[in-house]
Amino acid sequence: MIREIDTKEIAEAIKDMCIAVNYKLSPDMEEKLSTAKETEVAPLGKKIIGQLLENLEIAETEQIPICQDTGMAVVFLEVGQDVHFTGEPIEDAVNAGVRAGYEEGYLRKSVVGDPILRVNTKDNTPAVIHYSIVPGSNVKITVGPKGFGSENMSRVFMLKPADGIEGVKNAILTAVSDAGPNACPPMVIGVGVGGTFEKAAIMAKEALVKHPEEDRPQWTKDLEEEMLERINGLGIGPGGLGGSTTALAVNVRSFATHIAGLPVAVNICCHVNRHMERTI
Ligand code: SF4
């Protein structure tokens, strides 16, 4: 049965989510930071994590952004195939939600309308929108505004099949080592393995902001565990000032690929890994 959803509802949800994710970190991220404060071995690193936690508390109490870089809005829309949108076009509604959220939430407007001419759009639109059609009659919205200190340090590697899992590990470690303090560590690392050039990059973004898929290969879980340990052994540490907490998490997604290739995308995020899901 077809379900009608007025796109105004989508715009409202996105407005609220843009504000909420910028004022308060998700529980999973807060928990990882709190744990890191206990496990960090360097006294300075411990102190920095303590300051990051204090900053989170201030942001929540005073209802102000966690970071001055409130990100470019990335929105994933999983649309049930039995949904019929009414009202203004869905893309306009998403952008209306972003515009209202960034305005009402007093969030920094960080988007330029053209990458070369670089004039600020002054309302943080357009958002980067990824659509997918799924079974059912719901719409799942994921909002993940992305800061560019860390986005700028992200990489795509087009490896050869013979590079195998060791090549994937080297690619991840290379991207993280090169990022160093520029990605505002402790970081969260999203990794996409397989697909095509663009599929790997989208998977790496999804790995940052969405819950892990339930049914996935064991090697992805093993890779996450090994990479987290090895990345934390790099010694970059909180704020890049040394320590045992360079990353809070490594999340890996994978997809089928071509016989001739092994794409690997590494999307790096800072500790302000903003993400929120809502189903309408
Ligand atoms: S990378 Fe993250 S912590 Fe650094 S300035 Fe951007 S949003 Fe803030």
PDB file of C-alpha atoms and ligand atoms in Angstrom:
ATOM      1  CA  MET A   1       0.000   0.000   0.000  1.00  0.00           C
ATOM      2  CA  ILE A   2       1.296   3.438  -0.967  1.00  0.00           C
ATOM      3  CA  ARG A   3       2.030   5.802   1.925  1.00  0.00           C
ATOM      4  CA  GLU A   4       1.970   9.520   1.305  1.00  0.00           C
ATOM      5  CA  ILE A   5       4.563  11.644   3.101  1.00  0.00           C
ATOM      6  CA  ASP A   6       4.575  15.410   2.835  1.00  0.00           C
ATOM      7  CA  THR A   7       8.165  16.483   2.231  1.00  0.00           C
ATOM      8  CA  LYS A   8       7.563  19.241   4.801  1.00  0.00           C
ATOM      9  CA  GLU A   9       7.903  16.477   7.394  1.00  0.00           C
ATOM     10  CA  ILE A  10      11.314  15.549   5.988  1.00  0.00           C
ATOM     11  CA  ALA A  11      12.416  19.206   6.058  1.00  0.00           C
ATOM     12  CA  GLU A  12      11.315  19.588   9.698  1.00  0.00           C
ATOM     13  CA  ALA A  13      13.162  16.431  10.733  1.00  0.00           C
ATOM     14  CA  ILE A  14      16.353  17.498   8.965  1.00  0.00           C
ATOM     15  CA  LYS A  15      16.204  20.956  10.554  1.00  0.00           C
ATOM     16  CA  ASP A  16      15.968  19.437  14.044  1.00  0.00           C
ATOM     17  CA  MET A  17      18.670  16.870  13.303  1.00  0.00           C
ATOM     18  CA  CYS A  18      21.149  19.467  11.974  1.00  0.00           C
ATOM     19  CA  ILE A  19      20.815  21.407  15.227  1.00  0.00           C
ATOM     20  CA  ALA A  20      20.822  18.367  17.507  1.00  0.00           C
ATOM     21  CA  VAL A  21      23.941  16.720  16.023  1.00  0.00           C
ATOM     22  CA  ASN A  22      25.904  19.926  16.257  1.00  0.00           C
ATOM     23  CA  TYR A  23      25.015  20.545  19.929  1.00  0.00           C
ATOM     24  CA  LYS A  24      25.363  17.029  21.278  1.00  0.00           C
ATOM     25  CA  LEU A  25      27.544  14.124  20.265  1.00  0.00           C
ATOM     26  CA  SER A  26      25.838  10.737  19.837  1.00  0.00           C
ATOM     27  CA  PRO A  27      25.947   8.432  22.900  1.00  0.00           C
ATOM     28  CA  ASP A  28      28.303   5.976  21.142  1.00  0.00           C
ATOM     29  CA  MET A  29      30.886   8.706  20.506  1.00  0.00           C
ATOM     30  CA  GLU A  30      30.614  10.099  24.027  1.00  0.00           C
ATOM     31  CA  GLU A  31      31.101   6.654  25.462  1.00  0.00           C
ATOM     32  CA  LYS A  32      34.195   6.063  23.320  1.00  0.00           C
ATOM     33  CA  LEU A  33      35.713   9.362  24.464  1.00  0.00           C
ATOM     34  CA  SER A  34      34.985   8.605  28.130  1.00  0.00           C
ATOM     35  CA  THR A  35      36.593   5.180  27.811  1.00  0.00           C
ATOM     36  CA  ALA A  36      39.599   6.737  26.046  1.00  0.00           C
ATOM     37  CA  LYS A  37      40.086   9.098  28.982  1.00  0.00           C
ATOM     38  CA  GLU A  38      40.578   6.068  31.217  1.00  0.00           C
ATOM     39  CA  THR A  39      42.800   4.107  28.841  1.00  0.00           C
ATOM     40  CA  GLU A  40      44.997   6.912  27.446  1.00  0.00           C
ATOM     41  CA  VAL A  41      48.541   6.449  28.783  1.00  0.00           C
ATOM     42  CA  ALA A  42      50.027   9.902  28.145  1.00  0.00           C
ATOM     43  CA  PRO A  43      49.212  12.455  30.875  1.00  0.00           C
ATOM     44  CA  LEU A  44      48.877  15.257  28.295  1.00  0.00           C
ATOM     45  CA  GLY A  45      46.677  13.046  26.105  1.00  0.00           C
ATOM     46  CA  LYS A  46      44.456  12.283  29.123  1.00  0.00           C
ATOM     47  CA  LYS A  47      44.191  15.992  29.848  1.00  0.00           C
ATOM     48  CA  ILE A  48      43.202  16.778  26.247  1.00  0.00           C
ATOM     49  CA  ILE A  49      40.485  14.111  26.223  1.00  0.00           C
ATOM     50  CA  GLY A  50      39.250  15.567  29.522  1.00  0.00           C
ATOM     51  CA  GLN A  51      39.015  18.975  27.845  1.00  0.00           C
ATOM     52  CA  LEU A  52      37.129  17.497  24.886  1.00  0.00           C
ATOM     53  CA  LEU A  53      34.628  15.933  27.302  1.00  0.00           C
ATOM     54  CA  GLU A  54      34.298  19.220  29.167  1.00  0.00           C
ATOM     55  CA  ASN A  55      33.684  20.957  25.830  1.00  0.00           C
ATOM     56  CA  LEU A  56      30.875  18.478  25.084  1.00  0.00           C
ATOM     57  CA  GLU A  57      29.271  19.269  28.428  1.00  0.00           C
ATOM     58  CA  ILE A  58      29.455  23.027  27.841  1.00  0.00           C
ATOM     59  CA  ALA A  59      27.990  22.655  24.332  1.00  0.00           C
ATOM     60  CA  GLU A  60      25.053  20.655  25.648  1.00  0.00           C
ATOM     61  CA  THR A  61      24.356  22.889  28.644  1.00  0.00           C
ATOM     62  CA  GLU A  62      24.654  26.152  26.769  1.00  0.00           C
ATOM     63  CA  GLN A  63      23.130  24.795  23.539  1.00  0.00           C
ATOM     64  CA  ILE A  64      26.042  25.854  21.365  1.00  0.00           C
ATOM     65  CA  PRO A  65      27.962  23.902  18.689  1.00  0.00           C
ATOM     66  CA  ILE A  66      30.576  21.373  19.803  1.00  0.00           C
ATOM     67  CA  CYS A  67      32.993  22.811  17.218  1.00  0.00           C
ATOM     68  CA  GLN A  68      33.183  26.036  15.248  1.00  0.00           C
ATOM     69  CA  ASP A  69      33.323  23.937  12.061  1.00  0.00           C
ATOM     70  CA  THR A  70      29.700  22.809  11.925  1.00  0.00           C
ATOM     71  CA  GLY A  71      30.364  20.895   8.725  1.00  0.00           C
ATOM     72  CA  MET A  72      28.897  20.398   5.297  1.00  0.00           C
ATOM     73  CA  ALA A  73      25.557  18.607   5.660  1.00  0.00           C
ATOM     74  CA  VAL A  74      25.658  15.044   4.342  1.00  0.00           C
ATOM     75  CA  VAL A  75      22.224  13.399   4.233  1.00  0.00           C
ATOM     76  CA  PHE A  76      21.429   9.753   3.487  1.00  0.00           C
ATOM     77  CA  LEU A  77      17.805   9.075   2.552  1.00  0.00           C
ATOM     78  CA  GLU A  78      16.655   5.476   2.465  1.00  0.00           C
ATOM     79  CA  VAL A  79      13.241   5.707   0.855  1.00  0.00           C
ATOM     80  CA  GLY A  80      10.752   2.854   1.047  1.00  0.00           C
ATOM     81  CA  GLN A  81       9.512   1.914  -2.423  1.00  0.00           C
ATOM     82  CA  ASP A  82       5.914   2.260  -1.217  1.00  0.00           C
ATOM     83  CA  VAL A  83       6.384   5.917  -0.324  1.00  0.00           C
ATOM     84  CA  HIS A  84       4.876   8.691  -2.419  1.00  0.00           C
ATOM     85  CA  PHE A  85       6.230  12.138  -1.598  1.00  0.00           C
ATOM     86  CA  THR A  86       3.834  15.070  -1.750  1.00  0.00           C
ATOM     87  CA  GLY A  87       4.621  18.773  -1.461  1.00  0.00           C
ATOM     88  CA  GLU A  88       7.794  20.418  -2.707  1.00  0.00           C
ATOM     89  CA  PRO A  89      10.450  18.267  -4.428  1.00  0.00           C
ATOM     90  CA  ILE A  90      12.382  16.117  -1.991  1.00  0.00           C
ATOM     91  CA  GLU A  91      15.727  17.730  -2.790  1.00  0.00           C
ATOM     92  CA  ASP A  92      14.316  21.197  -2.097  1.00  0.00           C
ATOM     93  CA  ALA A  93      12.844  19.933   1.171  1.00  0.00           C
ATOM     94  CA  VAL A  94      16.192  18.508   2.307  1.00  0.00           C
ATOM     95  CA  ASN A  95      17.897  21.800   1.537  1.00  0.00           C
ATOM     96  CA  ALA A  96      15.096  23.758   3.236  1.00  0.00           C
ATOM     97  CA  GLY A  97      15.691  21.653   6.359  1.00  0.00           C
ATOM     98  CA  VAL A  98      19.436  22.263   6.257  1.00  0.00           C
ATOM     99  CA  ARG A  99      18.921  25.992   5.655  1.00  0.00           C
ATOM    100  CA  ALA A 100      16.494  26.332   8.588  1.00  0.00           C
ATOM    101  CA  GLY A 101      18.642  24.212  10.903  1.00  0.00           C
ATOM    102  CA  TYR A 102      21.826  26.164  10.256  1.00  0.00           C
ATOM    103  CA  GLU A 103      19.951  29.470  10.570  1.00  0.00           C
ATOM    104  CA  GLU A 104      17.973  28.676  13.714  1.00  0.00           C
ATOM    105  CA  GLY A 105      20.822  26.824  15.360  1.00  0.00           C
ATOM    106  CA  TYR A 106      23.316  29.650  14.743  1.00  0.00           C
ATOM    107  CA  LEU A 107      25.592  27.147  13.019  1.00  0.00           C
ATOM    108  CA  ARG A 108      28.502  28.356  10.910  1.00  0.00           C
ATOM    109  CA  LYS A 109      27.767  28.628   7.198  1.00  0.00           C
ATOM    110  CA  SER A 110      30.660  26.757   5.637  1.00  0.00           C
ATOM    111  CA  VAL A 111      29.555  26.052   2.064  1.00  0.00           C
ATOM    112  CA  VAL A 112      30.678  27.841  -1.107  1.00  0.00           C
ATOM    113  CA  GLY A 113      28.416  27.528  -4.148  1.00  0.00           C
ATOM    114  CA  ASP A 114      31.204  26.894  -6.625  1.00  0.00           C
ATOM    115  CA  PRO A 115      34.504  25.180  -5.795  1.00  0.00           C
ATOM    116  CA  ILE A 116      36.563  27.656  -7.837  1.00  0.00           C
ATOM    117  CA  LEU A 117      34.617  30.918  -7.548  1.00  0.00           C
ATOM    118  CA  ARG A 118      34.124  30.255  -3.809  1.00  0.00           C
ATOM    119  CA  VAL A 119      31.252  32.525  -2.850  1.00  0.00           C
ATOM    120  CA  ASN A 120      29.606  31.464   0.422  1.00  0.00           C
ATOM    121  CA  THR A 121      25.967  30.400  -0.063  1.00  0.00           C
ATOM    122  CA  LYS A 122      25.299  31.841   3.419  1.00  0.00           C
ATOM    123  CA  ASP A 123      22.853  29.097   4.419  1.00  0.00           C
ATOM    124  CA  ASN A 124      25.041  25.971   4.290  1.00  0.00           C
ATOM    125  CA  THR A 125      23.179  24.580   1.276  1.00  0.00           C
ATOM    126  CA  PRO A 126      23.330  22.601  -0.883  1.00  0.00           C
ATOM    127  CA  ALA A 127      23.567  19.444   1.173  1.00  0.00           C
ATOM    128  CA  VAL A 128      25.277  16.359  -0.227  1.00  0.00           C
ATOM    129  CA  ILE A 129      22.400  13.883  -0.568  1.00  0.00           C
ATOM    130  CA  HIS A 130      22.650  10.128  -1.096  1.00  0.00           C
ATOM    131  CA  TYR A 131      19.370   8.384  -1.989  1.00  0.00           C
ATOM    132  CA  SER A 132      18.583   4.725  -1.929  1.00  0.00           C
ATOM    133  CA  ILE A 133      15.326   2.884  -2.559  1.00  0.00           C
ATOM    134  CA  VAL A 134      14.569   0.160  -0.023  1.00  0.00           C
ATOM    135  CA  PRO A 135      11.608  -2.135   0.651  1.00  0.00           C
ATOM    136  CA  GLY A 136       8.736  -0.791   2.771  1.00  0.00           C
ATOM    137  CA  SER A 137       6.910   2.462   3.381  1.00  0.00           C
ATOM    138  CA  ASN A 138       9.259   4.359   5.707  1.00  0.00           C
ATOM    139  CA  VAL A 139      11.940   6.941   5.095  1.00  0.00           C
ATOM    140  CA  LYS A 140      15.130   6.609   7.103  1.00  0.00           C
ATOM    141  CA  ILE A 141      17.125   9.819   7.349  1.00  0.00           C
ATOM    142  CA  THR A 142      20.762   9.908   8.416  1.00  0.00           C
ATOM    143  CA  VAL A 143      22.346  13.303   8.940  1.00  0.00           C
ATOM    144  CA  GLY A 144      26.115  13.583   9.321  1.00  0.00           C
ATOM    145  CA  PRO A 145      27.523  17.101   8.958  1.00  0.00           C
ATOM    146  CA  LYS A 146      31.189  16.691   8.032  1.00  0.00           C
ATOM    147  CA  GLY A 147      34.038  18.890   9.222  1.00  0.00           C
ATOM    148  CA  PHE A 148      36.710  19.480   6.649  1.00  0.00           C
ATOM    149  CA  GLY A 149      39.849  19.385   8.790  1.00  0.00           C
ATOM    150  CA  SER A 150      39.444  15.629   8.682  1.00  0.00           C
ATOM    151  CA  GLU A 151      37.617  15.370   5.326  1.00  0.00           C
ATOM    152  CA  ASN A 152      40.635  16.947   3.653  1.00  0.00           C
ATOM    153  CA  MET A 153      42.852  14.124   4.927  1.00  0.00           C
ATOM    154  CA  SER A 154      40.669  11.365   3.411  1.00  0.00           C
ATOM    155  CA  ARG A 155      41.952   9.248   0.518  1.00  0.00           C
ATOM    156  CA  VAL A 156      40.957   6.782  -2.205  1.00  0.00           C
ATOM    157  CA  PHE A 157      43.485   4.119  -3.233  1.00  0.00           C
ATOM    158  CA  MET A 158      42.953   2.042  -6.373  1.00  0.00           C
ATOM    159  CA  LEU A 159      44.915  -1.051  -5.387  1.00  0.00           C
ATOM    160  CA  LYS A 160      45.669  -4.102  -7.500  1.00  0.00           C
ATOM    161  CA  PRO A 161      43.953  -7.385  -6.583  1.00  0.00           C
ATOM    162  CA  ALA A 162      47.371  -8.857  -5.714  1.00  0.00           C
ATOM    163  CA  ASP A 163      47.807  -6.204  -3.014  1.00  0.00           C
ATOM    164  CA  GLY A 164      45.189  -8.113  -1.001  1.00  0.00           C
ATOM    165  CA  ILE A 165      44.383  -7.511   2.641  1.00  0.00           C
ATOM    166  CA  GLU A 166      47.938  -6.332   3.407  1.00  0.00           C
ATOM    167  CA  GLY A 167      47.521  -3.631   0.764  1.00  0.00           C
ATOM    168  CA  VAL A 168      44.268  -2.549   2.406  1.00  0.00           C
ATOM    169  CA  LYS A 169      45.997  -2.322   5.800  1.00  0.00           C
ATOM    170  CA  ASN A 170      48.859  -0.283   4.337  1.00  0.00           C
ATOM    171  CA  ALA A 171      46.401   2.090   2.660  1.00  0.00           C
ATOM    172  CA  ILE A 172      44.581   2.725   5.951  1.00  0.00           C
ATOM    173  CA  LEU A 173      47.810   3.234   7.908  1.00  0.00           C
ATOM    174  CA  THR A 174      49.210   5.546   5.193  1.00  0.00           C
ATOM    175  CA  ALA A 175      46.099   7.739   5.197  1.00  0.00           C
ATOM    176  CA  VAL A 176      46.028   7.984   8.992  1.00  0.00           C
ATOM    177  CA  SER A 177      49.789   8.625   9.351  1.00  0.00           C
ATOM    178  CA  ASP A 178      49.639  11.341   6.685  1.00  0.00           C
ATOM    179  CA  ALA A 179      46.623  12.913   8.402  1.00  0.00           C
ATOM    180  CA  GLY A 180      48.493  13.163  11.702  1.00  0.00           C
ATOM    181  CA  PRO A 181      47.342  16.132  13.814  1.00  0.00           C
ATOM    182  CA  ASN A 182      45.486  17.775  10.878  1.00  0.00           C
ATOM    183  CA  ALA A 183      42.445  15.543  11.311  1.00  0.00           C
ATOM    184  CA  CYS A 184      41.821  16.727  14.902  1.00  0.00           C
ATOM    185  CA  PRO A 185      42.508  13.357  16.579  1.00  0.00           C
ATOM    186  CA  PRO A 186      41.294  11.215  18.170  1.00  0.00           C
ATOM    187  CA  MET A 187      39.788  10.205  14.856  1.00  0.00           C
ATOM    188  CA  VAL A 188      37.139   7.823  13.614  1.00  0.00           C
ATOM    189  CA  ILE A 189      38.134   5.989  10.441  1.00  0.00           C
ATOM    190  CA  GLY A 190      35.520   4.945   7.889  1.00  0.00           C
ATOM    191  CA  VAL A 191      36.793   2.429   5.343  1.00  0.00           C
ATOM    192  CA  GLY A 192      35.142   1.230   2.136  1.00  0.00           C
ATOM    193  CA  VAL A 193      36.689  -1.781   0.414  1.00  0.00           C
ATOM    194  CA  GLY A 194      35.569  -2.901  -3.066  1.00  0.00           C
ATOM    195  CA  GLY A 195      32.957  -1.601  -5.485  1.00  0.00           C
ATOM    196  CA  THR A 196      34.119   1.085  -7.884  1.00  0.00           C
ATOM    197  CA  PHE A 197      35.965   4.353  -7.227  1.00  0.00           C
ATOM    198  CA  GLU A 198      32.812   6.197  -6.066  1.00  0.00           C
ATOM    199  CA  LYS A 199      31.168   3.215  -4.355  1.00  0.00           C
ATOM    200  CA  ALA A 200      34.223   2.763  -2.112  1.00  0.00           C
ATOM    201  CA  ALA A 201      34.087   6.440  -1.098  1.00  0.00           C
ATOM    202  CA  ILE A 202      30.358   6.329  -0.308  1.00  0.00           C
ATOM    203  CA  MET A 203      30.826   3.156   1.737  1.00  0.00           C
ATOM    204  CA  ALA A 204      33.603   4.856   3.707  1.00  0.00           C
ATOM    205  CA  LYS A 205      31.236   7.744   4.517  1.00  0.00           C
ATOM    206  CA  GLU A 206      28.454   5.324   5.475  1.00  0.00           C
ATOM    207  CA  ALA A 207      30.884   3.513   7.745  1.00  0.00           C
ATOM    208  CA  LEU A 208      31.308   6.745   9.719  1.00  0.00           C
ATOM    209  CA  VAL A 209      27.669   7.669  10.175  1.00  0.00           C
ATOM    210  CA  LYS A 210      25.543   4.518   9.993  1.00  0.00           C
ATOM    211  CA  HIS A 211      25.216   1.480  12.212  1.00  0.00           C
ATOM    212  CA  PRO A 212      27.281  -1.484  10.964  1.00  0.00           C
ATOM    213  CA  GLU A 213      25.504  -3.965   8.746  1.00  0.00           C
ATOM    214  CA  GLU A 214      24.513  -7.031  10.719  1.00  0.00           C
ATOM    215  CA  ASP A 215      25.486  -9.538   8.086  1.00  0.00           C
ATOM    216  CA  ARG A 216      29.033  -8.793   6.954  1.00  0.00           C
ATOM    217  CA  PRO A 217      32.251 -10.749   6.369  1.00  0.00           C
ATOM    218  CA  GLN A 218      34.307 -11.727   9.405  1.00  0.00           C
ATOM    219  CA  TRP A 219      37.443 -10.233   7.811  1.00  0.00           C
ATOM    220  CA  THR A 220      35.918  -6.735   8.070  1.00  0.00           C
ATOM    221  CA  LYS A 221      35.493  -7.166  11.831  1.00  0.00           C
ATOM    222  CA  ASP A 222      39.017  -8.560  12.210  1.00  0.00           C
ATOM    223  CA  LEU A 223      40.380  -5.681  10.134  1.00  0.00           C
ATOM    224  CA  GLU A 224      38.635  -3.111  12.349  1.00  0.00           C
ATOM    225  CA  GLU A 225      40.149  -4.629  15.474  1.00  0.00           C
ATOM    226  CA  GLU A 226      43.679  -4.909  14.075  1.00  0.00           C
ATOM    227  CA  MET A 227      43.639  -1.449  12.509  1.00  0.00           C
ATOM    228  CA  LEU A 228      42.406   0.231  15.695  1.00  0.00           C
ATOM    229  CA  GLU A 229      45.250  -1.346  17.641  1.00  0.00           C
ATOM    230  CA  ARG A 230      47.897  -0.476  15.046  1.00  0.00           C
ATOM    231  CA  ILE A 231      46.619   3.081  14.528  1.00  0.00           C
ATOM    232  CA  ASN A 232      46.714   3.672  18.271  1.00  0.00           C
ATOM    233  CA  GLY A 233      50.275   2.383  18.194  1.00  0.00           C
ATOM    234  CA  LEU A 234      51.277   5.205  15.822  1.00  0.00           C
ATOM    235  CA  GLY A 235      51.559   7.576  18.783  1.00  0.00           C
ATOM    236  CA  ILE A 236      49.829  10.564  17.114  1.00  0.00           C
ATOM    237  CA  GLY A 237      47.576  10.850  20.166  1.00  0.00           C
ATOM    238  CA  PRO A 238      44.837  13.297  21.212  1.00  0.00           C
ATOM    239  CA  GLY A 239      45.270  16.651  19.515  1.00  0.00           C
ATOM    240  CA  GLY A 240      48.299  15.191  17.724  1.00  0.00           C
ATOM    241  CA  LEU A 241      50.401  15.790  20.845  1.00  0.00           C
ATOM    242  CA  GLY A 242      51.307  12.162  21.445  1.00  0.00           C
ATOM    243  CA  GLY A 243      49.598   9.312  23.235  1.00  0.00           C
ATOM    244  CA  SER A 244      47.867   5.991  22.829  1.00  0.00           C
ATOM    245  CA  THR A 245      44.505   7.295  21.553  1.00  0.00           C
ATOM    246  CA  THR A 246      44.865   8.239  17.895  1.00  0.00           C
ATOM    247  CA  ALA A 247      41.566   6.643  16.844  1.00  0.00           C
ATOM    248  CA  LEU A 248      38.346   5.904  18.706  1.00  0.00           C
ATOM    249  CA  ALA A 249      37.009   3.491  16.111  1.00  0.00           C
ATOM    250  CA  VAL A 250      37.666   1.946  12.712  1.00  0.00           C
ATOM    251  CA  ASN A 251      34.516   0.980  10.781  1.00  0.00           C
ATOM    252  CA  VAL A 252      34.788  -1.110   7.623  1.00  0.00           C
ATOM    253  CA  ARG A 253      32.248  -1.772   4.852  1.00  0.00           C
ATOM    254  CA  SER A 254      32.758  -3.894   1.761  1.00  0.00           C
ATOM    255  CA  PHE A 255      31.124  -4.659  -1.588  1.00  0.00           C
ATOM    256  CA  ALA A 256      31.707  -6.798  -4.657  1.00  0.00           C
ATOM    257  CA  THR A 257      34.315  -5.471  -7.066  1.00  0.00           C
ATOM    258  CA  HIS A 258      35.812  -6.001 -10.548  1.00  0.00           C
ATOM    259  CA  ILE A 259      38.286  -8.843 -11.187  1.00  0.00           C
ATOM    260  CA  ALA A 260      40.956  -6.255 -12.090  1.00  0.00           C
ATOM    261  CA  GLY A 261      40.737  -3.995  -9.035  1.00  0.00           C
ATOM    262  CA  LEU A 262      40.668  -3.447  -5.294  1.00  0.00           C
ATOM    263  CA  PRO A 263      39.418   0.067  -4.469  1.00  0.00           C
ATOM    264  CA  VAL A 264      39.958   1.249  -0.892  1.00  0.00           C
ATOM    265  CA  ALA A 265      38.558   4.515   0.448  1.00  0.00           C
ATOM    266  CA  VAL A 266      39.560   5.911   3.832  1.00  0.00           C
ATOM    267  CA  ASN A 267      37.236   8.642   5.087  1.00  0.00           C
ATOM    268  CA  ILE A 268      38.748  10.220   8.153  1.00  0.00           C
ATOM    269  CA  CYS A 269      36.621  11.970  10.748  1.00  0.00           C
ATOM    270  CA  CYS A 270      37.654  13.877  13.833  1.00  0.00           C
ATOM    271  CA  HIS A 271      36.360  13.090  17.322  1.00  0.00           C
ATOM    272  CA  VAL A 272      33.312  15.255  16.423  1.00  0.00           C
ATOM    273  CA  ASN A 273      31.810  12.431  14.398  1.00  0.00           C
ATOM    274  CA  ARG A 274      28.301  13.912  14.170  1.00  0.00           C
ATOM    275  CA  HIS A 275      25.619  11.486  13.100  1.00  0.00           C
ATOM    276  CA  MET A 276      21.961  10.879  13.802  1.00  0.00           C
ATOM    277  CA  GLU A 277      19.270   8.635  12.345  1.00  0.00           C
ATOM    278  CA  ARG A 278      15.521   9.137  12.306  1.00  0.00           C
ATOM    279  CA  THR A 279      12.792   7.051  10.667  1.00  0.00           C
ATOM    280  CA  ILE A 280       9.567   8.623   9.450  1.00  0.00           C
TER     281      ILE A 280
HETATM  282  S1  SF4 B   1      37.901  18.461  11.781  1.00  0.00           S
HETATM  283 FE1  SF4 B   1      36.359  18.195  13.407  1.00  0.00          FE
HETATM  284  S2  SF4 B   1      37.256  18.967  15.321  1.00  0.00           S
HETATM  285 FE2  SF4 B   1      38.503  19.669  13.581  1.00  0.00          FE
HETATM  286  S3  SF4 B   1      37.724  21.707  13.169  1.00  0.00           S
HETATM  287 FE3  SF4 B   1      36.618  20.309  11.781  1.00  0.00          FE
HETATM  288  S4  SF4 B   1      34.781  19.637  12.897  1.00  0.00           S
HETATM  289 FE4  SF4 B   1      36.136  20.641  14.372  1.00  0.00          FE
END
